């Protein structure tokens, strides 16, 4: 039998599809990434074409294999990790999507969530699903599709449609329509799944008028989902996990108290809480962590809707940057942000505020503000938002957080990492491989396929590339945070009608 040299991680993100091939040491052997269009039909609405998600993910996978001449019989397994909450509905017979995917950032169902609160469902939703009711999650998006796409609800009731988050959409297509499944981590982000009983909640389904037949089967993250013949041979699909839970796993966050922060399109802070499903009173979410075998593990999570997306905004919409790395050079060209604060609430504010109607605000402008100051203020906003989550998580868990593992594209920005360490008065550890989301999916797949023996073998792969230590005075830190808190209050005030 041909020796298995690689594990494939399909990393399907909000703005791009990526494929990475990892070896036994967790090293990147081949990587290909392709961006795809974001669709904004109305202010606050965000969509993707599911066929573009699929075609880019298939394309980068084939290209990543070809790049190093990796044949199917050399691949031990495929692991999938994906943008969470994004909602796809397709025809069960043809596999054709019935409309564009509604992206996790989309706010079109904010009014529906307000009605849910008025109906008295908020406490029940949080107790059963671990989530604070919000348009962020899949439930109201799926209900919107069934209500607004002609004929969709009747077709769903007849069993003709299938719903899935992006992992389910990929698994369905990779297996030629044979497998309709998701994993616990993705199911726990739909606002339809009881994270304690580990099943779809019939009462919540009834409230949203969602037929059970449309839903995928729910499996552990590390699990044999099926096989694909799409890449010239038979390759097993042995893992699926939402991107943030995959990143926690990739950072070796296997034990209660382990914390990581991802700086991607959004920003996400997760703490493993083991068998304890902590219900937050500070605006954090309770979610299921990716794990291997045995009882599920839980995590508390803080979600920032706009993190790296703010830097993309500087590049794409404002055209102030040629590329994202240029932001670091602008940040270090000036001593500070000249009193400017940017709250990038383009799609409302997530944890710990949960205000869907907040909008982006720029404060503290004076005649002396330059492009460099403005770019720095935008980059600093990622650290301020993460610090809000850290403070809430410290209070919630009662555990001291003395160090933070970081990952995601924006964690490569040394200025941002140092500013985060200064602002939060915490040691940051950046791993040698910052592609921890893809690495987590690979580890989950490889463990299921027997490519890696156990968690200890994976722990031995983790290595620190650099640490960042706090270096500013407490008085300066307090002043910076005080200014940020004032700026957030202004963004929140925008959401209130006079």
Coordinates of C-alpha atoms in Angstrom, one line a residue:
X1 CA 0.0 0.0 0.0
X2 CA 1.2 3.5 -0.9
X3 CA 2.5 5.4 2.2
X4 CA 0.2 8.2 3.3
X5 CA 2.3 11.4 3.2
X6 CA -0.3 14.2 3.6
X7 CA -3.6 15.3 5.1
X8 CA -5.7 17.8 3.2
X9 CA -7.4 20.7 5.0
X10 CA -10.1 22.4 3.1
X11 CA -10.4 25.8 4.7
X12 CA -13.5 27.4 3.3
X13 CA -13.6 31.0 4.7
X14 CA -15.8 34.1 4.4
X15 CA -13.7 35.8 1.7
X16 CA -11.7 33.0 0.2
X17 CA -11.4 29.2 -0.2
X18 CA -8.0 27.7 0.7
X19 CA -6.5 24.2 0.6
X20 CA -3.4 23.2 2.6
X21 CA -1.6 19.9 2.6
X22 CA 0.1 19.1 5.9
X23 CA 2.7 16.4 6.7
X24 CA 3.1 14.4 9.9
X25 CA 5.0 17.2 11.6
X26 CA 2.2 19.6 11.0
X27 CA 4.2 21.5 8.4
X28 CA 2.6 23.2 5.4
X29 CA 3.6 21.3 2.2
X30 CA 1.4 23.1 -0.3
X31 CA -1.1 25.9 0.0
X32 CA -3.4 27.5 -2.6
X33 CA -6.0 30.2 -1.9
X34 CA -8.6 32.0 -4.0
X35 CA -10.9 34.8 -3.1
X36 CA -14.4 34.9 -4.3
X37 CA -17.0 37.7 -4.6
X38 CA -18.9 39.2 -1.7
X39 CA -22.5 40.1 -2.7
X40 CA -24.2 43.1 -1.0
X41 CA -27.8 43.3 -2.3
X42 CA -28.9 45.9 0.3
X43 CA -27.2 47.7 3.1
X44 CA -26.5 45.2 5.9
X45 CA -27.2 42.2 3.6
X46 CA -24.3 39.8 2.7
X47 CA -24.5 36.9 0.4
X48 CA -22.3 34.3 -1.4
X49 CA -23.0 32.3 -4.5
X50 CA -22.8 28.6 -3.2
X51 CA -21.5 27.5 -6.6
X52 CA -18.6 29.9 -6.3
X53 CA -17.9 28.6 -2.8
X54 CA -17.9 25.0 -4.2
X55 CA -15.9 25.8 -7.4
X56 CA -13.2 27.8 -5.7
X57 CA -12.8 25.1 -2.9
X58 CA -12.6 22.3 -5.5
X59 CA -10.2 24.3 -7.6
X60 CA -7.7 25.2 -4.9
X61 CA -7.7 21.6 -3.6
X62 CA -6.9 20.2 -7.1
X63 CA -4.2 22.9 -7.6
X64 CA -2.6 22.3 -4.1
X65 CA -2.3 18.6 -4.9
X66 CA -0.9 19.3 -8.3
X67 CA 1.6 21.8 -6.9
X68 CA 3.6 19.0 -5.2
X69 CA 2.4 16.2 -7.4
X70 CA 0.4 14.6 -4.5
X71 CA -1.6 11.7 -5.7
X72 CA -4.9 10.6 -4.1
X73 CA -3.3 7.4 -2.8
X74 CA -0.8 9.6 -0.8
X75 CA -3.6 11.4 1.0
X76 CA -4.6 9.9 4.4
X77 CA -7.7 12.0 4.8
X78 CA -9.6 15.3 4.1
X79 CA -10.6 17.6 7.0
X80 CA -13.1 20.4 6.3
X81 CA -13.3 23.6 8.3
X82 CA -15.6 26.4 7.3
X83 CA -17.1 29.8 7.9
X84 CA -19.9 29.1 10.4
X85 CA -23.6 30.1 10.4
X86 CA -23.6 30.9 6.7
X87 CA -26.8 29.2 5.4
X88 CA -27.2 27.2 2.2
X89 CA -30.4 25.6 0.9
X90 CA -30.4 23.3 -2.1
X91 CA -32.6 20.9 -4.1
X92 CA -32.2 17.3 -2.8
X93 CA -32.6 15.8 -6.2
X94 CA -30.5 18.1 -8.4
X95 CA -28.1 19.6 -5.8
X96 CA -28.8 23.1 -7.2
X97 CA -29.0 25.9 -4.6
X98 CA -32.4 27.6 -4.5
X99 CA -30.8 31.0 -3.8
X100 CA -27.6 32.6 -2.7
X101 CA -26.1 31.6 0.7
X102 CA -26.9 34.1 3.5
X103 CA -23.6 34.9 5.1
X104 CA -23.1 35.0 8.9
X105 CA -22.5 38.8 8.7
X106 CA -25.9 39.4 7.1
X107 CA -28.3 41.5 9.2
X108 CA -31.5 41.1 7.2
X109 CA -33.2 39.1 9.9
X110 CA -32.6 41.4 12.8
X111 CA -36.3 42.3 13.0
X112 CA -37.1 38.6 13.2
X113 CA -34.9 38.3 16.2
X114 CA -36.5 41.3 17.8
X115 CA -39.9 39.5 17.4
X116 CA -38.4 36.3 19.0
X117 CA -37.4 38.4 22.0
X118 CA -40.8 39.9 22.3
X119 CA -42.3 36.4 22.1
X120 CA -40.4 35.5 25.2
X121 CA -38.0 33.0 23.6
X122 CA -34.6 34.6 24.5
X123 CA -34.0 32.7 27.7
X124 CA -35.1 29.4 26.3
X125 CA -32.8 29.9 23.3
X126 CA -29.8 30.7 25.4
X127 CA -30.4 27.9 27.9
X128 CA -30.8 25.2 25.2
X129 CA -28.5 26.4 22.4
X130 CA -25.9 28.4 24.4
X131 CA -26.4 31.3 22.0
X132 CA -27.7 34.8 22.6
X133 CA -30.5 35.3 20.0
X134 CA -29.1 37.2 17.0
X135 CA -29.4 37.4 13.2
X136 CA -25.8 36.1 13.2
X137 CA -26.9 32.5 13.6
X138 CA -28.5 30.2 11.0
X139 CA -32.0 29.8 12.3
X140 CA -33.5 33.1 11.2
X141 CA -31.6 33.0 7.9
X142 CA -33.1 29.6 7.1
X143 CA -36.6 30.7 8.1
X144 CA -36.1 33.8 5.9
X145 CA -35.2 31.6 2.9
X146 CA -38.3 29.4 3.5
X147 CA -40.5 32.4 3.8
X148 CA -39.2 34.5 0.9
X149 CA -38.0 32.2 -1.9
X150 CA -41.1 31.3 -3.9
X151 CA -42.3 27.8 -3.2
X152 CA -39.5 27.1 -0.7
X153 CA -41.5 26.3 2.3
X154 CA -43.9 23.9 0.5
X155 CA -40.9 22.2 -1.1
X156 CA -39.2 21.8 2.3
X157 CA -42.3 20.4 3.8
X158 CA -42.4 17.8 1.0
X159 CA -38.8 16.8 1.8
X160 CA -37.4 18.2 -1.4
X161 CA -34.9 20.6 0.0
X162 CA -31.8 20.3 2.2
X163 CA -30.2 22.9 4.5
X164 CA -26.7 23.1 5.6
X165 CA -23.9 25.3 6.8
X166 CA -21.0 25.4 4.4
X167 CA -19.4 22.1 5.7
X168 CA -22.6 20.3 4.8
X169 CA -22.8 21.8 1.4
X170 CA -19.2 20.7 0.7
X171 CA -19.7 17.2 2.1
X172 CA -22.9 16.7 0.0
X173 CA -21.0 17.7 -3.2
X174 CA -17.8 15.9 -2.4
X175 CA -19.8 12.6 -1.8
X176 CA -22.0 13.1 -4.9
X177 CA -25.1 13.7 -2.8
X178 CA -24.7 10.5 -0.7
X179 CA -24.0 12.2 2.6
X180 CA -26.0 15.0 4.3
X181 CA -24.2 15.7 7.5
X182 CA -22.6 18.3 9.8
X183 CA -20.7 18.1 13.0
X184 CA -21.5 19.2 16.6
X185 CA -19.5 22.4 16.3
X186 CA -21.4 23.7 13.3
X187 CA -24.7 22.5 14.5
X188 CA -24.1 24.4 17.8
X189 CA -24.0 27.6 15.8
X190 CA -27.4 27.3 14.1
X191 CA -29.5 28.3 17.1
X192 CA -31.6 25.1 16.4
X193 CA -29.4 22.6 18.3
X194 CA -29.7 21.6 21.9
X195 CA -26.0 21.5 23.0
X196 CA -26.9 19.6 26.2
X197 CA -29.0 16.8 24.6
X198 CA -27.0 16.9 21.4
X199 CA -30.0 16.9 19.1
X200 CA -32.1 19.3 17.0
X201 CA -34.6 21.0 19.2
X202 CA -38.1 20.3 18.0
X203 CA -39.7 23.2 19.9
X204 CA -37.3 25.7 18.3
X205 CA -37.8 24.1 14.9
X206 CA -41.6 24.5 15.4
X207 CA -41.2 28.1 16.4
X208 CA -39.4 28.9 13.1
X209 CA -41.6 26.5 11.1
X210 CA -38.6 24.5 9.9
X211 CA -39.3 20.9 8.9
X212 CA -36.9 18.3 10.4
X213 CA -36.3 16.6 7.0
X214 CA -34.3 19.6 5.8
X215 CA -31.6 19.2 8.5
X216 CA -28.3 17.2 8.3
X217 CA -27.3 14.4 10.5
X218 CA -25.0 15.6 13.3
X219 CA -21.7 13.7 13.9
X220 CA -18.6 14.2 16.0
X221 CA -16.0 16.5 14.5
X222 CA -13.4 13.7 14.1
X223 CA -15.5 11.1 12.2
X224 CA -15.6 9.3 8.9
X225 CA -18.2 11.2 6.9
X226 CA -17.7 9.3 3.7
X227 CA -15.3 9.3 0.7
X228 CA -14.8 11.5 -2.3
X229 CA -13.8 10.5 -5.8
X230 CA -13.5 14.1 -7.1
X231 CA -9.7 14.3 -7.2
X232 CA -8.8 11.3 -9.3
X233 CA -9.1 8.6 -6.6
X234 CA -10.9 7.6 -3.4
X235 CA -10.0 9.9 -0.4
X236 CA -11.8 9.6 3.0
X237 CA -13.4 12.7 4.5
X238 CA -12.8 12.2 8.2
X239 CA -13.4 15.6 9.9
X240 CA -15.6 18.6 9.9
X241 CA -15.4 21.6 12.3
X242 CA -16.4 25.2 12.3
X243 CA -13.4 27.5 11.8
X244 CA -13.0 28.8 15.3
X245 CA -13.3 25.5 17.0
X246 CA -10.8 24.1 14.5
X247 CA -8.4 26.9 15.3
X248 CA -8.7 26.1 19.1
X249 CA -7.9 22.5 18.3
X250 CA -5.0 23.5 16.0
X251 CA -3.6 25.6 18.9
X252 CA -3.7 22.4 21.0
X253 CA -6.4 23.9 23.2
X254 CA -7.5 20.5 24.4
X255 CA -7.8 21.3 28.1
X256 CA -10.1 23.4 30.3
X257 CA -8.7 27.0 30.5
X258 CA -6.9 26.9 27.2
X259 CA -7.5 30.2 25.3
X260 CA -6.9 31.3 21.7
X261 CA -7.7 34.5 19.7
X262 CA -8.2 34.4 16.0
X263 CA -7.8 37.5 13.9
X264 CA -9.5 36.6 10.7
X265 CA -12.4 38.3 8.7
X266 CA -14.0 38.4 12.1
X267 CA -12.3 38.1 15.5
X268 CA -13.0 35.2 17.9
X269 CA -11.8 34.4 21.4
X270 CA -12.4 30.9 22.6
X271 CA -11.8 29.2 26.0
X272 CA -12.1 25.5 26.4
X273 CA -14.3 24.7 29.5
X274 CA -14.2 20.9 29.2
X275 CA -17.4 19.1 30.3
X276 CA -18.8 22.3 31.8
X277 CA -21.2 24.2 29.5
X278 CA -20.8 27.6 31.1
X279 CA -23.8 29.9 30.5
X280 CA -22.6 33.4 30.2
X281 CA -24.0 36.5 31.8
X282 CA -21.4 38.8 30.1
X283 CA -22.5 38.5 26.5
X284 CA -20.4 35.5 25.6
X285 CA -21.6 32.3 23.9
X286 CA -21.6 28.7 25.0
X287 CA -20.6 26.5 22.1
X288 CA -19.3 22.9 21.5
X289 CA -15.6 22.6 21.1
X290 CA -14.0 20.2 18.5
X291 CA -12.9 17.0 20.2
X292 CA -11.9 13.4 19.4
X293 CA -14.1 10.6 20.8
X294 CA -15.8 10.4 24.1
X295 CA -18.1 13.1 25.6
X296 CA -18.2 16.5 23.9
X297 CA -16.2 19.4 25.3
X298 CA -17.6 22.9 25.5
X299 CA -16.1 26.4 25.1
X300 CA -17.1 29.9 25.8
X301 CA -16.7 32.3 22.9
X302 CA -16.6 35.9 22.2
X303 CA -17.4 37.0 18.6
X304 CA -16.3 40.1 16.8
X305 CA -18.1 40.6 13.5
X306 CA -15.5 42.8 11.8
X307 CA -11.8 42.3 12.5
X308 CA -9.5 41.7 9.4
X309 CA -12.5 42.7 7.3
X310 CA -11.8 46.3 8.4
X311 CA -8.3 46.1 6.9
X312 CA -9.9 44.7 3.7
X313 CA -12.2 47.7 3.8
X314 CA -9.2 50.0 3.8
X315 CA -7.7 48.1 0.9
X316 CA -10.8 47.4 -1.3
X317 CA -13.4 50.1 -0.6
X318 CA -11.3 53.1 0.5
X319 CA -8.2 52.1 -1.5
X320 CA -5.9 53.4 1.2
X321 CA -3.7 50.3 1.0
X322 CA -2.2 48.3 -1.8
X323 CA -2.3 45.1 0.3
X324 CA -3.0 44.2 3.9
X325 CA 0.7 43.9 5.1
X326 CA 1.1 47.6 4.1
X327 CA -1.1 48.5 7.1
X328 CA 1.7 47.6 9.5
X329 CA 4.1 50.1 7.8
X330 CA 1.5 52.9 8.2
X331 CA 0.9 52.0 11.9
X332 CA 4.6 52.2 12.8
X333 CA 5.1 55.4 10.8
X334 CA 3.3 57.4 13.5
X335 CA 3.6 57.4 17.3
X336 CA -0.1 57.0 17.9
X337 CA -3.6 57.3 16.3
X338 CA -3.7 61.1 17.1
X339 CA -6.8 60.6 19.2
X340 CA -8.8 58.9 16.5
X341 CA -10.9 55.8 17.3
X342 CA -12.7 53.7 14.7
X343 CA -15.5 51.4 15.7
X344 CA -15.9 49.1 12.7
X345 CA -19.5 48.1 13.5
X346 CA -20.3 47.6 9.8
X347 CA -22.7 44.7 10.6
X348 CA -23.6 45.7 14.2
X349 CA -21.6 44.9 17.3
X350 CA -21.1 41.4 18.5
X351 CA -20.0 40.3 22.0
X352 CA -20.2 41.6 24.6
X353 CA -22.7 44.3 23.3
X354 CA -25.0 42.4 20.9
X355 CA -26.4 45.5 19.2
X356 CA -27.4 44.6 15.6
X357 CA -28.3 48.2 14.7
X358 CA -24.9 49.8 15.7
X359 CA -23.0 51.1 12.7
X360 CA -19.4 52.1 12.1
X361 CA -18.2 55.3 13.7
X362 CA -15.0 57.4 13.3
X363 CA -14.3 59.7 16.3
X364 CA -11.7 62.2 17.4
X365 CA -10.9 63.6 13.9
X366 CA -8.9 66.9 13.8
X367 CA -7.1 68.7 11.0
X368 CA -3.9 67.1 11.9
X369 CA -5.0 63.5 11.3
X370 CA -3.2 61.8 8.4
X371 CA -3.8 58.7 6.4
X372 CA -1.3 56.9 8.7
X373 CA -3.2 57.9 11.8
X374 CA -6.5 56.7 10.3
X375 CA -5.1 53.3 9.2
X376 CA -3.5 52.9 12.7
X377 CA -6.9 53.6 14.3
X378 CA -8.6 50.9 12.2
X379 CA -5.9 48.3 13.0
X380 CA -6.0 49.2 16.7
X381 CA -9.8 48.6 16.7
X382 CA -9.1 44.8 16.3
X383 CA -7.1 44.9 19.6
X384 CA -9.7 47.0 21.4
X385 CA -12.5 44.6 20.5
X386 CA -10.5 41.6 21.5
X387 CA -9.7 43.3 24.8
X388 CA -13.4 43.7 25.5
X389 CA -13.8 39.9 25.1
X390 CA -10.8 39.2 27.3
X391 CA -12.2 41.3 30.1
X392 CA -15.6 39.6 29.8
X393 CA -14.0 36.1 29.7
X394 CA -11.9 36.7 32.8
X395 CA -14.9 37.8 34.7
X396 CA -17.0 34.9 33.4
X397 CA -14.6 32.1 34.0
X398 CA -13.0 33.3 37.2
X399 CA -9.7 32.1 35.7
X400 CA -6.7 34.3 35.3
X401 CA -5.7 34.6 31.7
X402 CA -1.9 35.1 31.7
X403 CA -1.1 34.2 28.1
X404 CA -3.0 34.1 24.8
X405 CA -2.3 32.1 21.7
X406 CA -3.0 34.0 18.6
X407 CA -3.6 33.0 15.0
X408 CA -5.3 34.1 11.8
X409 CA -4.1 36.3 9.0
X410 CA -3.9 39.6 10.9
X411 CA -1.8 38.0 13.7
X412 CA 1.1 38.3 11.3
X413 CA 1.0 42.1 11.9
X414 CA 3.7 42.6 14.6
X415 CA 2.4 46.1 15.4
X416 CA -1.1 44.7 16.1
X417 CA 0.2 41.9 18.3
X418 CA 2.4 44.3 20.3
X419 CA -0.5 46.7 20.7
X420 CA -2.7 43.9 21.9
X421 CA -0.1 42.8 24.5
X422 CA 0.2 46.4 25.7
X423 CA -3.6 47.0 25.8
X424 CA -4.5 43.8 27.5
X425 CA -1.4 43.5 29.7
X426 CA -1.0 39.9 28.6
X427 CA 1.7 37.8 27.0
X428 CA 0.8 36.8 23.4
X429 CA 2.2 33.6 21.8
X430 CA 2.2 33.3 18.0
X431 CA 2.8 29.8 16.7
X432 CA 5.2 28.9 13.9
X433 CA 2.2 28.0 11.9
X434 CA -0.5 30.7 12.1
X435 CA -2.8 28.6 9.8
X436 CA -4.2 27.0 12.9
X437 CA -7.8 26.8 11.5
X438 CA -6.7 24.5 8.7
X439 CA -4.2 22.7 10.9
X440 CA -7.0 21.9 13.4
X441 CA -9.1 20.4 10.6
X442 CA -6.1 18.4 9.5
X443 CA -5.4 17.1 13.0
X444 CA -9.0 16.1 13.5
X445 CA -9.0 14.3 10.2
X446 CA -5.6 12.7 10.7
X447 CA -6.6 11.4 14.2
X448 CA -9.7 9.8 12.8
X449 CA -7.8 8.2 10.0
X450 CA -4.9 7.0 12.2
X451 CA -2.4 9.3 10.6
X452 CA -1.5 10.7 14.0
X453 CA -1.6 8.4 17.0
X454 CA -2.9 10.7 19.8
X455 CA -3.0 14.2 21.2
X456 CA 0.5 14.0 22.6
X457 CA 1.9 13.5 19.1
X458 CA 0.1 16.6 18.0
X459 CA 1.2 18.7 21.1
X460 CA 4.8 17.9 20.1
X461 CA 4.3 19.6 16.8
X462 CA 3.3 23.0 18.3
X463 CA 6.1 25.6 18.3
X464 CA 6.2 29.3 19.2
X465 CA 7.5 31.6 16.6
X466 CA 7.4 34.8 18.7
X467 CA 6.0 36.2 21.9
X468 CA 4.9 39.7 22.6
X469 CA 5.1 41.2 26.1
X470 CA 3.3 44.3 27.5
X471 CA 5.5 47.4 27.6
X472 CA 3.3 50.4 28.4
X473 CA 2.3 52.0 31.7
X474 CA -1.0 51.3 33.4
X475 CA -1.9 55.0 33.1
X476 CA -1.5 54.9 29.3
X477 CA -3.4 51.7 29.1
X478 CA -6.3 53.0 31.1
X479 CA -6.4 56.2 29.0
X480 CA -6.5 54.2 25.7
X481 CA -9.3 51.9 27.0
X482 CA -11.3 54.9 28.4
X483 CA -11.2 56.5 24.9
X484 CA -12.3 53.3 23.2
X485 CA -15.2 52.9 25.7
X486 CA -16.4 56.4 24.8
X487 CA -16.2 55.6 21.1
X488 CA -18.3 52.4 21.5
X489 CA -20.9 54.4 23.4
X490 CA -21.2 56.6 20.3
X491 CA -21.6 53.6 18.0
X492 CA -24.3 52.2 20.3
X493 CA -26.1 55.6 20.4
X494 CA -26.4 55.5 16.6
X495 CA -28.6 52.4 17.1
X496 CA -31.1 54.3 19.2
X497 CA -33.9 56.2 17.6
X498 CA -34.5 59.8 18.9

